[in-house]
């Protein structure tokens, strides 16, 4: 997949910048990569799967 138009962003809560970057402007997929290795591999998720992951990951734990 061509990633040249990807707009990568990190969480506003990522203090020192060592985290994942997400590109959610790609057609039909959400790209996720390691911010320390921007030329490394990119994981691709269906947008619905990414939304489900973020919803669960953001829930408070007991």
Short mmCIF file of N, CA and C in Angstrom, two decimals:
data_model
loop_
_atom_site.label_atom_id
_atom_site.label_comp_id
_atom_site.label_asym_id
_atom_site.label_seq_id
_atom_site.Cartn_x
_atom_site.Cartn_y
_atom_site.Cartn_z
N UNK A 1 0.84 -1.18 0.00
CA UNK A 1 0.00 0.00 0.00
C UNK A 1 0.88 1.24 0.00
N UNK A 2 0.49 2.21 -0.77
CA UNK A 2 1.22 3.47 -0.86
C UNK A 2 0.90 4.34 0.36
N UNK A 3 1.91 4.67 1.14
CA UNK A 3 1.72 5.45 2.37
C UNK A 3 2.23 6.88 2.25
N UNK A 4 2.53 7.34 1.03
CA UNK A 4 3.11 8.68 0.88
C UNK A 4 2.17 9.78 1.35
N UNK A 5 0.87 9.59 1.29
CA UNK A 5 -0.06 10.62 1.73
C UNK A 5 -0.49 10.48 3.18
N UNK A 6 0.09 9.54 3.89
CA UNK A 6 -0.31 9.30 5.28
C UNK A 6 0.06 10.49 6.16
N UNK A 7 -0.88 10.90 7.00
CA UNK A 7 -0.62 11.95 8.00
C UNK A 7 -0.51 11.24 9.35
N UNK A 8 0.73 11.13 9.82
CA UNK A 8 1.00 10.40 11.06
C UNK A 8 0.84 11.32 12.25
N UNK A 9 0.23 10.81 13.31
CA UNK A 9 0.05 11.59 14.54
C UNK A 9 0.27 10.68 15.74
N UNK A 10 0.62 11.31 16.85
CA UNK A 10 0.78 10.58 18.10
C UNK A 10 -0.26 11.08 19.09
N UNK A 11 -0.44 10.36 20.15
CA UNK A 11 -1.37 10.76 21.19
C UNK A 11 -0.89 12.03 21.86
N UNK A 12 -1.81 12.87 22.27
CA UNK A 12 -1.44 14.07 23.03
C UNK A 12 -0.91 13.70 24.40
N UNK A 13 -1.11 12.47 24.82
CA UNK A 13 -0.64 12.00 26.13
C UNK A 13 0.71 11.31 26.06
N UNK A 14 1.34 11.32 24.91
CA UNK A 14 2.64 10.65 24.75
C UNK A 14 3.75 11.62 25.14
N UNK A 15 4.08 11.63 26.39
CA UNK A 15 5.03 12.59 26.94
C UNK A 15 6.35 12.71 26.21
N UNK A 16 7.12 11.64 26.10
CA UNK A 16 8.45 11.75 25.53
C UNK A 16 8.50 11.37 24.05
N UNK A 17 7.37 11.09 23.45
CA UNK A 17 7.33 10.82 22.02
C UNK A 17 7.67 9.40 21.61
N UNK A 18 8.05 8.55 22.54
CA UNK A 18 8.36 7.16 22.19
C UNK A 18 7.08 6.34 22.31
N UNK A 19 6.35 6.28 21.22
CA UNK A 19 5.06 5.62 21.24
C UNK A 19 4.69 5.18 19.83
N UNK A 20 3.43 4.91 19.62
CA UNK A 20 2.99 4.57 18.28
C UNK A 20 2.46 5.81 17.58
N UNK A 21 2.53 5.78 16.27
CA UNK A 21 1.93 6.82 15.44
C UNK A 21 0.80 6.18 14.65
N UNK A 22 -0.25 6.95 14.43
CA UNK A 22 -1.42 6.46 13.73
C UNK A 22 -1.71 7.36 12.53
N UNK A 23 -2.02 6.74 11.41
CA UNK A 23 -2.47 7.47 10.22
C UNK A 23 -3.88 6.99 9.92
N UNK A 24 -4.86 7.86 10.17
CA UNK A 24 -6.25 7.47 9.94
C UNK A 24 -6.88 8.18 8.75
N UNK A 25 -6.03 8.73 7.88
CA UNK A 25 -6.53 9.41 6.69
C UNK A 25 -6.37 8.55 5.43
N UNK A 26 -6.02 7.30 5.59
CA UNK A 26 -5.81 6.42 4.44
C UNK A 26 -7.14 5.78 4.02
N UNK A 27 -7.34 5.54 2.73
CA UNK A 27 -8.62 4.96 2.28
C UNK A 27 -8.79 3.50 2.70
N UNK A 28 -9.74 3.25 3.61
CA UNK A 28 -10.08 1.89 3.98
C UNK A 28 -9.22 1.21 5.02
N UNK A 29 -8.18 1.87 5.51
CA UNK A 29 -7.31 1.27 6.52
C UNK A 29 -6.82 2.34 7.50
N UNK A 30 -6.37 1.87 8.66
CA UNK A 30 -5.68 2.72 9.64
C UNK A 30 -4.29 2.13 9.80
N UNK A 31 -3.28 2.96 9.59
CA UNK A 31 -1.90 2.52 9.73
C UNK A 31 -1.37 2.83 11.12
N UNK A 32 -0.57 1.92 11.67
CA UNK A 32 0.03 2.10 12.99
C UNK A 32 1.50 1.72 12.88
N UNK A 33 2.38 2.60 13.38
CA UNK A 33 3.81 2.32 13.33
C UNK A 33 4.49 2.80 14.60
N UNK A 34 5.73 2.38 14.79
CA UNK A 34 6.55 2.77 15.93
C UNK A 34 7.15 4.14 15.64
N UNK A 35 6.95 5.09 16.54
CA UNK A 35 7.47 6.45 16.31
C UNK A 35 8.99 6.49 16.29
N UNK A 36 9.64 5.50 16.89
CA UNK A 36 11.11 5.47 16.89
C UNK A 36 11.68 4.91 15.59
N UNK A 37 10.82 4.31 14.76
CA UNK A 37 11.27 3.70 13.51
C UNK A 37 10.29 4.04 12.39
N UNK A 38 10.24 5.31 11.97
CA UNK A 38 9.24 5.73 10.98
C UNK A 38 9.38 5.06 9.61
N UNK A 39 10.52 4.46 9.32
CA UNK A 39 10.66 3.76 8.04
C UNK A 39 10.46 2.25 8.20
N UNK A 40 10.13 1.83 9.41
CA UNK A 40 9.92 0.41 9.69
C UNK A 40 8.55 -0.07 9.26
N UNK A 41 8.19 -1.27 9.69
CA UNK A 41 6.92 -1.86 9.27
C UNK A 41 5.71 -1.09 9.81
N UNK A 42 4.63 -1.19 9.07
CA UNK A 42 3.37 -0.55 9.44
C UNK A 42 2.30 -1.63 9.56
N UNK A 43 1.61 -1.63 10.68
CA UNK A 43 0.47 -2.52 10.86
C UNK A 43 -0.75 -1.85 10.26
N UNK A 44 -1.59 -2.61 9.58
CA UNK A 44 -2.79 -2.08 8.96
C UNK A 44 -4.02 -2.71 9.60
N UNK A 45 -4.98 -1.87 9.94
CA UNK A 45 -6.22 -2.33 10.56
C UNK A 45 -7.41 -1.78 9.79
N UNK A 46 -8.48 -2.54 9.77
CA UNK A 46 -9.74 -2.02 9.25
C UNK A 46 -10.19 -0.90 10.19
N UNK A 47 -10.78 0.17 9.67
CA UNK A 47 -11.20 1.27 10.54
C UNK A 47 -12.12 0.83 11.69
N UNK A 48 -13.05 -0.08 11.43
CA UNK A 48 -13.95 -0.55 12.50
C UNK A 48 -13.17 -1.29 13.58
N UNK A 49 -12.19 -2.08 13.19
CA UNK A 49 -11.37 -2.80 14.17
C UNK A 49 -10.55 -1.83 15.00
N UNK A 50 -10.01 -0.79 14.39
CA UNK A 50 -9.23 0.21 15.12
C UNK A 50 -10.12 0.96 16.12
N UNK A 51 -11.31 1.35 15.69
CA UNK A 51 -12.23 2.05 16.60
C UNK A 51 -12.59 1.16 17.79
N UNK A 52 -12.81 -0.12 17.54
CA UNK A 52 -13.14 -1.05 18.63
C UNK A 52 -11.97 -1.17 19.60
N UNK A 53 -10.75 -1.27 19.07
CA UNK A 53 -9.56 -1.36 19.93
C UNK A 53 -9.42 -0.11 20.80
N UNK A 54 -9.55 1.06 20.19
CA UNK A 54 -9.40 2.32 20.94
C UNK A 54 -10.48 2.43 22.01
N UNK A 55 -11.69 2.01 21.70
CA UNK A 55 -12.77 2.08 22.68
C UNK A 55 -12.47 1.20 23.89
N UNK A 56 -11.98 0.00 23.65
CA UNK A 56 -11.67 -0.92 24.76
C UNK A 56 -10.42 -0.46 25.50
N UNK A 57 -9.40 -0.01 24.79
CA UNK A 57 -8.15 0.42 25.43
C UNK A 57 -8.36 1.65 26.30
N UNK A 58 -9.34 2.46 25.98
CA UNK A 58 -9.58 3.68 26.74
C UNK A 58 -10.46 3.50 27.96
N UNK A 59 -10.96 2.31 28.16
CA UNK A 59 -11.82 2.07 29.33
C UNK A 59 -11.00 2.02 30.61
N UNK A 60 -11.55 2.57 31.68
CA UNK A 60 -10.84 2.47 32.96
C UNK A 60 -10.79 1.02 33.44
N UNK A 61 -9.73 0.69 34.14
CA UNK A 61 -9.60 -0.66 34.70
C UNK A 61 -9.96 -0.63 36.17
N UNK A 62 -10.38 -1.76 36.66
CA UNK A 62 -10.80 -1.84 38.07
C UNK A 62 -9.61 -2.00 38.97
#
